[in-house]
PDB file of C-alpha atoms in Angstrom:
ATOM      1  CA  UNK A  27       0.000   0.000   0.000  1.00 60.00           C
ATOM      2  CA  UNK A  28       2.599   2.531  -1.130  1.00 63.00           C
ATOM      3  CA  UNK A  29       2.085   6.239  -1.826  1.00 64.00           C
ATOM      4  CA  UNK A  30       2.207   5.687  -5.589  1.00 64.00           C
ATOM      5  CA  UNK A  31      -0.510   3.018  -5.372  1.00 65.00           C
ATOM      6  CA  UNK A  32      -2.770   5.249  -3.251  1.00 69.00           C
ATOM      7  CA  UNK A  33      -2.288   8.255  -5.536  1.00 67.00           C
ATOM      8  CA  UNK A  34      -3.329   6.191  -8.558  1.00 72.00           C
ATOM      9  CA  UNK A  35      -6.037   3.871  -7.208  1.00 76.00           C
ATOM     10  CA  UNK A  36      -7.041   5.401  -3.861  1.00 82.00           C
ATOM     11  CA  UNK A  37      -7.391   3.639  -0.488  1.00 85.00           C
ATOM     12  CA  UNK A  38      -8.598   0.028  -0.519  1.00 87.00           C
ATOM     13  CA  UNK A  39     -11.668  -0.981   1.470  1.00 91.00           C
ATOM     14  CA  UNK A  40      -9.978  -4.118   2.785  1.00 91.00           C
ATOM     15  CA  UNK A  41      -6.636  -5.922   2.530  1.00 90.00           C
ATOM     16  CA  UNK A  42      -6.163  -9.685   2.656  1.00 89.00           C
ATOM     17  CA  UNK A  43      -2.624 -10.879   3.376  1.00 88.00           C
ATOM     18  CA  UNK A  44      -0.751 -13.775   4.873  1.00 85.00           C
ATOM     19  CA  UNK A  45       0.670 -13.553   8.404  1.00 83.00           C
ATOM     20  CA  UNK A  46       4.045 -12.186   7.372  1.00 84.00           C
ATOM     21  CA  UNK A  47       5.752  -9.827   9.812  1.00 85.00           C
ATOM     22  CA  UNK A  48       5.387  -6.878   7.433  1.00 86.00           C
ATOM     23  CA  UNK A  49       1.590  -7.115   7.445  1.00 87.00           C
ATOM     24  CA  UNK A  50       1.267  -7.977  11.137  1.00 87.00           C
ATOM     25  CA  UNK A  51       3.409  -5.084  12.409  1.00 90.00           C
ATOM     26  CA  UNK A  52       2.021  -2.335  14.627  1.00 91.00           C
ATOM     27  CA  UNK A  53       2.880   0.286  11.996  1.00 92.00           C
ATOM     28  CA  UNK A  54       0.837  -1.468   9.326  1.00 91.00           C
ATOM     29  CA  UNK A  55      -2.112  -2.059  11.650  1.00 90.00           C
ATOM     30  CA  UNK A  56      -2.089   1.597  12.717  1.00 92.00           C
ATOM     31  CA  UNK A  57      -1.947   2.727   9.081  1.00 90.00           C
ATOM     32  CA  UNK A  58      -4.969   0.582   8.270  1.00 91.00           C
ATOM     33  CA  UNK A  59      -6.813   2.031  11.260  1.00 92.00           C
ATOM     34  CA  UNK A  60      -6.091   5.618  10.234  1.00 91.00           C
ATOM     35  CA  UNK A  61      -7.187   5.021   6.639  1.00 90.00           C
ATOM     36  CA  UNK A  62     -10.267   2.998   7.599  1.00 91.00           C
ATOM     37  CA  UNK A  63      -8.996  -0.139   5.873  1.00 92.00           C
ATOM     38  CA  UNK A  64     -10.279  -3.517   7.082  1.00 93.00           C
ATOM     39  CA  UNK A  65      -7.297  -5.855   7.575  1.00 91.00           C
ATOM     40  CA  UNK A  66      -7.969  -9.563   7.043  1.00 88.00           C
ATOM     41  CA  UNK A  67      -5.347 -12.313   7.264  1.00 86.00           C
ATOM     42  CA  UNK A  68      -5.164 -15.872   6.051  1.00 85.00           C
ATOM     43  CA  UNK A  69      -5.019 -18.802   8.434  1.00 79.00           C
ATOM     44  CA  UNK A  70      -1.697 -20.488   9.134  1.00 75.00           C
ATOM     45  CA  UNK A  71      -0.437 -22.995   6.549  1.00 71.00           C
ATOM     46  CA  UNK A  72      -3.426 -22.391   4.280  1.00 73.00           C
ATOM     47  CA  UNK A  73      -2.309 -20.404   1.196  1.00 72.00           C
ATOM     48  CA  UNK A  74      -5.603 -21.240  -0.513  1.00 73.00           C
ATOM     49  CA  UNK A  75      -7.172 -18.435   1.547  1.00 78.00           C
ATOM     50  CA  UNK A  76      -5.314 -16.018  -0.739  1.00 80.00           C
ATOM     51  CA  UNK A  77      -5.470 -18.174  -3.835  1.00 79.00           C
ATOM     52  CA  UNK A  78      -5.611 -15.371  -6.419  1.00 80.00           C
ATOM     53  CA  UNK A  79      -2.347 -13.838  -5.232  1.00 84.00           C
ATOM     54  CA  UNK A  80      -0.658 -17.232  -4.913  1.00 84.00           C
ATOM     55  CA  UNK A  81      -1.756 -18.157  -8.427  1.00 82.00           C
ATOM     56  CA  UNK A  82      -0.455 -14.884  -9.879  1.00 85.00           C
ATOM     57  CA  UNK A  83       2.856 -15.252  -8.038  1.00 85.00           C
ATOM     58  CA  UNK A  84       3.277 -18.731  -9.504  1.00 85.00           C
ATOM     59  CA  UNK A  85       2.584 -17.390 -12.998  1.00 86.00           C
ATOM     60  CA  UNK A  86       4.993 -14.476 -12.521  1.00 85.00           C
ATOM     61  CA  UNK A  87       7.788 -16.769 -11.294  1.00 85.00           C
ATOM     62  CA  UNK A  88       7.351 -18.942 -14.380  1.00 85.00           C
ATOM     63  CA  UNK A  89       7.520 -15.861 -16.609  1.00 86.00           C
ATOM     64  CA  UNK A  90      10.702 -14.671 -14.894  1.00 85.00           C
ATOM     65  CA  UNK A  91      12.312 -18.108 -15.165  1.00 82.00           C
ATOM     66  CA  UNK A  92      11.488 -18.392 -18.872  1.00 82.00           C
ATOM     67  CA  UNK A  93      12.591 -14.831 -19.644  1.00 81.00           C
ATOM     68  CA  UNK A  94      15.941 -15.057 -17.873  1.00 77.00           C
ATOM     69  CA  UNK A  95      16.839 -18.494 -19.286  1.00 72.00           C
ATOM     70  CA  UNK A  96      19.056 -19.361 -16.340  1.00 64.00           C
ATOM     71  CA  UNK A  97      20.741 -15.945 -15.945  1.00 67.00           C
ATOM     72  CA  UNK A  98      19.606 -14.601 -12.565  1.00 69.00           C
ATOM     73  CA  UNK A  99      21.525 -11.314 -12.360  1.00 73.00           C
ATOM     74  CA  UNK A 100      19.359  -8.162 -12.240  1.00 75.00           C
ATOM     75  CA  UNK A 101      16.156 -10.177 -12.627  1.00 77.00           C
ATOM     76  CA  UNK A 102      14.159  -7.476 -10.862  1.00 80.00           C
ATOM     77  CA  UNK A 103      14.893  -5.004 -13.668  1.00 82.00           C
ATOM     78  CA  UNK A 104      12.679  -7.067 -15.969  1.00 79.00           C
ATOM     79  CA  UNK A 105       9.582  -7.046 -13.736  1.00 84.00           C
ATOM     80  CA  UNK A 106       8.056  -3.992 -15.420  1.00 85.00           C
ATOM     81  CA  UNK A 107       8.328  -5.561 -18.862  1.00 85.00           C
ATOM     82  CA  UNK A 108       6.923  -8.889 -17.694  1.00 86.00           C
ATOM     83  CA  UNK A 109       4.063  -7.262 -15.765  1.00 87.00           C
ATOM     84  CA  UNK A 110       3.177  -5.237 -18.866  1.00 87.00           C
ATOM     85  CA  UNK A 111       3.061  -8.409 -20.946  1.00 86.00           C
ATOM     86  CA  UNK A 112       0.831 -10.076 -18.337  1.00 89.00           C
ATOM     87  CA  UNK A 113      -1.593  -7.134 -18.266  1.00 88.00           C
ATOM     88  CA  UNK A 114      -1.883  -7.225 -22.069  1.00 88.00           C
ATOM     89  CA  UNK A 115      -2.578 -10.992 -22.203  1.00 88.00           C
ATOM     90  CA  UNK A 116      -6.162 -12.354 -22.026  1.00 90.00           C
ATOM     91  CA  UNK A 117      -6.814 -14.139 -18.755  1.00 86.00           C
ATOM     92  CA  UNK A 118      -7.718 -17.816 -18.897  1.00 84.00           C
ATOM     93  CA  UNK A 119     -10.770 -17.362 -16.656  1.00 85.00           C
ATOM     94  CA  UNK A 120     -12.157 -13.974 -17.781  1.00 87.00           C
ATOM     95  CA  UNK A 121     -11.034 -14.281 -21.448  1.00 87.00           C
ATOM     96  CA  UNK A 122     -10.156 -10.563 -21.275  1.00 88.00           C
ATOM     97  CA  UNK A 123      -6.951  -8.653 -20.539  1.00 90.00           C
ATOM     98  CA  UNK A 124      -6.338  -6.998 -17.154  1.00 90.00           C
ATOM     99  CA  UNK A 125      -5.785  -3.699 -19.014  1.00 89.00           C
ATOM    100  CA  UNK A 126      -9.297  -3.753 -20.464  1.00 88.00           C
ATOM    101  CA  UNK A 127     -10.933  -4.721 -17.175  1.00 87.00           C
ATOM    102  CA  UNK A 128      -9.012  -2.078 -15.207  1.00 86.00           C
ATOM    103  CA  UNK A 129      -8.868   0.889 -17.589  1.00 85.00           C
ATOM    104  CA  UNK A 130     -11.543   0.129 -20.168  1.00 85.00           C
ATOM    105  CA  UNK A 131      -9.032   0.062 -23.026  1.00 84.00           C
ATOM    106  CA  UNK A 132      -6.013  -1.772 -24.337  1.00 84.00           C
ATOM    107  CA  UNK A 133      -2.567  -0.193 -24.311  1.00 84.00           C
ATOM    108  CA  UNK A 134      -0.351   0.248 -27.334  1.00 79.00           C
ATOM    109  CA  UNK A 135       2.589  -2.114 -27.302  1.00 74.00           C
ATOM    110  CA  UNK A 136       6.042  -1.386 -28.773  1.00 73.00           C
ATOM    111  CA  UNK A 137       5.410  -3.922 -31.545  1.00 69.00           C
ATOM    112  CA  UNK A 138       2.338  -1.972 -32.672  1.00 71.00           C
ATOM    113  CA  UNK A 139       4.413   1.196 -32.994  1.00 71.00           C
ATOM    114  CA  UNK A 140       6.828  -0.643 -35.282  1.00 71.00           C
ATOM    115  CA  UNK A 141       4.491  -2.883 -37.301  1.00 71.00           C
ATOM    116  CA  UNK A 142       1.194  -1.045 -36.895  1.00 68.00           C
ATOM    117  CA  UNK A 143      -1.916  -1.915 -34.879  1.00 62.00           C
ATOM    118  CA  UNK A 144      -3.001  -5.547 -34.799  1.00 55.00           C
ATOM    119  CA  UNK A 145      -6.670  -4.589 -34.494  1.00 54.00           C
ATOM    120  CA  UNK A 146      -8.779  -3.821 -37.540  1.00 48.00           C
ATOM    121  CA  UNK A 147     -11.587  -2.319 -35.506  1.00 52.00           C
ATOM    122  CA  UNK A 148     -11.770   1.465 -35.944  1.00 51.00           C
ATOM    123  CA  UNK A 149     -12.390   3.623 -32.910  1.00 59.00           C
ATOM    124  CA  UNK A 150     -15.400   5.961 -32.775  1.00 61.00           C
ATOM    125  CA  UNK A 151     -14.261   9.615 -33.031  1.00 67.00           C
ATOM    126  CA  UNK A 152     -14.270  11.411 -29.681  1.00 65.00           C
ATOM    127  CA  UNK A 153     -15.315  15.059 -29.725  1.00 70.00           C
ATOM    128  CA  UNK A 154     -15.403  15.859 -26.002  1.00 77.00           C
ATOM    129  CA  UNK A 155     -14.167  14.664 -22.630  1.00 75.00           C
ATOM    130  CA  UNK A 156     -17.705  13.562 -21.796  1.00 81.00           C
ATOM    131  CA  UNK A 157     -17.857  11.316 -24.848  1.00 79.00           C
ATOM    132  CA  UNK A 158     -14.505   9.806 -23.895  1.00 76.00           C
ATOM    133  CA  UNK A 159     -15.626   9.062 -20.329  1.00 80.00           C
ATOM    134  CA  UNK A 160     -18.950   7.622 -21.497  1.00 82.00           C
ATOM    135  CA  UNK A 161     -17.142   5.410 -23.981  1.00 82.00           C
ATOM    136  CA  UNK A 162     -14.741   4.126 -21.342  1.00 82.00           C
ATOM    137  CA  UNK A 163     -17.557   3.389 -18.884  1.00 84.00           C
ATOM    138  CA  UNK A 164     -19.548   1.579 -21.553  1.00 85.00           C
ATOM    139  CA  UNK A 165     -16.559  -0.579 -22.486  1.00 83.00           C
ATOM    140  CA  UNK A 166     -15.779  -1.408 -18.849  1.00 86.00           C
ATOM    141  CA  UNK A 167     -19.382  -2.324 -18.024  1.00 88.00           C
ATOM    142  CA  UNK A 168     -19.545  -4.572 -21.075  1.00 88.00           C
ATOM    143  CA  UNK A 169     -16.159  -6.126 -20.298  1.00 87.00           C
ATOM    144  CA  UNK A 170     -17.098  -6.752 -16.652  1.00 89.00           C
ATOM    145  CA  UNK A 171     -20.364  -8.436 -17.696  1.00 90.00           C
ATOM    146  CA  UNK A 172     -18.442 -10.776 -19.993  1.00 89.00           C
ATOM    147  CA  UNK A 173     -15.811 -11.435 -17.304  1.00 88.00           C
ATOM    148  CA  UNK A 174     -18.467 -12.305 -14.692  1.00 89.00           C
ATOM    149  CA  UNK A 175     -20.069 -14.867 -16.994  1.00 89.00           C
ATOM    150  CA  UNK A 176     -16.736 -16.516 -17.735  1.00 88.00           C
ATOM    151  CA  UNK A 177     -15.724 -16.426 -14.055  1.00 84.00           C
ATOM    152  CA  UNK A 178     -18.949 -18.139 -13.013  1.00 88.00           C
ATOM    153  CA  UNK A 179     -18.300 -20.937 -15.492  1.00 87.00           C
ATOM    154  CA  UNK A 180     -14.666 -21.206 -14.431  1.00 83.00           C
ATOM    155  CA  UNK A 181     -15.577 -21.238 -10.712  1.00 83.00           C
ATOM    156  CA  UNK A 182     -18.172 -23.956 -11.236  1.00 86.00           C
ATOM    157  CA  UNK A 183     -15.673 -26.068 -13.180  1.00 83.00           C
ATOM    158  CA  UNK A 184     -12.965 -25.566 -10.539  1.00 79.00           C
ATOM    159  CA  UNK A 185     -15.361 -26.480  -7.723  1.00 80.00           C
ATOM    160  CA  UNK A 186     -16.402 -29.654  -9.523  1.00 82.00           C
ATOM    161  CA  UNK A 187     -12.774 -30.717  -9.959  1.00 79.00           C
ATOM    162  CA  UNK A 188     -11.943 -29.773  -6.345  1.00 73.00           C
ATOM    163  CA  UNK A 189     -14.898 -31.685  -4.892  1.00 75.00           C
ATOM    164  CA  UNK A 190     -13.983 -34.837  -6.801  1.00 76.00           C
ATOM    165  CA  UNK A 191     -10.474 -35.066  -5.379  1.00 74.00           C
ATOM    166  CA  UNK A 192     -10.908 -33.423  -1.966  1.00 72.00           C
ATOM    167  CA  UNK A 193     -11.986 -35.262   1.175  1.00 70.00           C
ATOM    168  CA  UNK A 194     -13.136 -32.854   3.905  1.00 70.00           C
ATOM    169  CA  UNK A 195     -13.235 -34.133   7.474  1.00 77.00           C
ATOM    170  CA  UNK A 196     -15.962 -32.663   9.644  1.00 82.00           C
ATOM    171  CA  UNK A 197     -14.075 -31.906  12.879  1.00 86.00           C
ATOM    172  CA  UNK A 198     -15.877 -30.508  15.915  1.00 88.00           C
ATOM    173  CA  UNK A 199     -14.831 -28.926  19.215  1.00 89.00           C
ATOM    174  CA  UNK A 200     -13.153 -31.472  21.452  1.00 89.00           C
ATOM    175  CA  UNK A 201     -11.936 -33.728  18.639  1.00 89.00           C
ATOM    176  CA  UNK A 202      -8.350 -34.981  18.750  1.00 90.00           C
ATOM    177  CA  UNK A 203      -6.378 -34.354  15.556  1.00 89.00           C
ATOM    178  CA  UNK A 204      -2.843 -34.394  14.180  1.00 87.00           C
ATOM    179  CA  UNK A 205      -1.206 -31.220  12.820  1.00 84.00           C
ATOM    180  CA  UNK A 206       1.058 -31.236   9.766  1.00 81.00           C
ATOM    181  CA  UNK A 207       4.600 -30.415  10.943  1.00 78.00           C
ATOM    182  CA  UNK A 208       6.036 -27.799   8.592  1.00 73.00           C
ATOM    183  CA  UNK A 209       8.680 -26.340  10.906  1.00 71.00           C
ATOM    184  CA  UNK A 210      12.239 -27.329  10.070  1.00 70.00           C
ATOM    185  CA  UNK A 211      15.134 -27.862  12.517  1.00 70.00           C
ATOM    186  CA  UNK A 212      18.659 -26.843  11.575  1.00 73.00           C
ATOM    187  CA  UNK A 213      20.936 -29.814  11.012  1.00 70.00           C
ATOM    188  CA  UNK A 214      18.112 -32.337  10.600  1.00 69.00           C
ATOM    189  CA  UNK A 215      16.895 -33.702   7.268  1.00 68.00           C
ATOM    190  CA  UNK A 216      13.236 -32.680   6.725  1.00 66.00           C
ATOM    191  CA  UNK A 217      12.389 -36.061   5.186  1.00 66.00           C
ATOM    192  CA  UNK A 218      13.522 -37.844   8.363  1.00 65.00           C
ATOM    193  CA  UNK A 219      11.455 -35.704  10.745  1.00 73.00           C
ATOM    194  CA  UNK A 220       7.942 -36.737  11.860  1.00 75.00           C
ATOM    195  CA  UNK A 221       5.334 -35.651   9.342  1.00 78.00           C
ATOM    196  CA  UNK A 222       2.745 -34.694  11.998  1.00 83.00           C
ATOM    197  CA  UNK A 223       2.621 -33.181  15.482  1.00 81.00           C
ATOM    198  CA  UNK A 224       0.129 -34.230  18.088  1.00 80.00           C
ATOM    199  CA  UNK A 225      -2.229 -35.331  19.191  1.00 86.00           C
ATOM    200  CA  UNK A 226      -3.837 -31.849  19.298  1.00 88.00           C
ATOM    201  CA  UNK A 227      -7.203 -30.730  20.633  1.00 89.00           C
ATOM    202  CA  UNK A 228      -9.736 -28.808  18.520  1.00 90.00           C
ATOM    203  CA  UNK A 229     -10.728 -25.724  20.543  1.00 90.00           C
ATOM    204  CA  UNK A 230     -12.942 -23.839  18.074  1.00 88.00           C
ATOM    205  CA  UNK A 231     -14.361 -24.302  14.591  1.00 88.00           C
ATOM    206  CA  UNK A 232     -14.149 -21.090  12.551  1.00 86.00           C
ATOM    207  CA  UNK A 233     -15.299 -22.556   9.226  1.00 82.00           C
ATOM    208  CA  UNK A 234     -15.569 -25.986   7.583  1.00 79.00           C
ATOM    209  CA  UNK A 235     -11.863 -25.708   6.689  1.00 78.00           C
ATOM    210  CA  UNK A 236     -10.412 -23.556   9.495  1.00 82.00           C
ATOM    211  CA  UNK A 237     -10.005 -24.607  13.135  1.00 85.00           C
ATOM    212  CA  UNK A 238      -8.245 -23.386  16.260  1.00 87.00           C
ATOM    213  CA  UNK A 239      -6.264 -26.224  17.810  1.00 86.00           C
ATOM    214  CA  UNK A 240      -4.160 -26.586  20.944  1.00 87.00           C
ATOM    215  CA  UNK A 241      -0.738 -28.145  20.586  1.00 78.00           C
ATOM    216  CA  UNK A 242      -0.013 -30.863  23.114  1.00 66.00           C
ATOM    217  CA  UNK A 243       3.487 -29.751  24.136  1.00 59.00           C
ATOM    218  CA  UNK A 244       3.294 -25.951  24.083  1.00 57.00           C
ATOM    219  CA  UNK A 245      -0.335 -25.645  25.101  1.00 56.00           C
ATOM    220  CA  UNK A 246      -0.571 -22.827  22.550  1.00 53.00           C
ATOM    221  CA  UNK A 247      -3.371 -22.087  20.108  1.00 56.00           C
ATOM    222  CA  UNK A 248      -2.767 -22.580  16.396  1.00 54.00           C
ATOM    223  CA  UNK A 249      -5.017 -21.640  13.491  1.00 52.00           C
TER     224      UNK A 249
END
């Protein structure tokens, strides 16, 4: 939530993040309070809570790896170019580009300046600022309607695939469970460490997939 982001897009209504120290600091919490931003965090060891960001990060890492072709020096200098390419590429779920959904128009790429526009569709002449704004709003509303329809189909397809391969256990308060051990000890091979910690006690059920448990040794709560 930098100054440049706020100047361009304004203050967000809410922010969803993981439980990294940067987002859990007192400074960040106070900033959210002053700006009236609702701060929401994901549960521990459950990146699916922030699936959109995780999915984009995975795509961006693949783009960086393919672009650099094994040369890792100054990789961060290429982020602007790669992000621009991503924003100009139709999304698999919405079938539209992020540029069109965000700004109501496509951006001109360097290749179009050299070889000419790749679109044969002529733009309607604009005679006033009002006509320009109305045209942008009309395009965005139409684009968002199309995106919603595609997203509904994509979400239904993803849910069907998820339900087929996912077994959800219905835990309740007082149940005894085992917790996946993801902490690593220095000097010990991760593959030789126990895969689970426990037994642990379920203290509260926050949702069908999120629970508060009590570790046996520490007696501490864990989401």
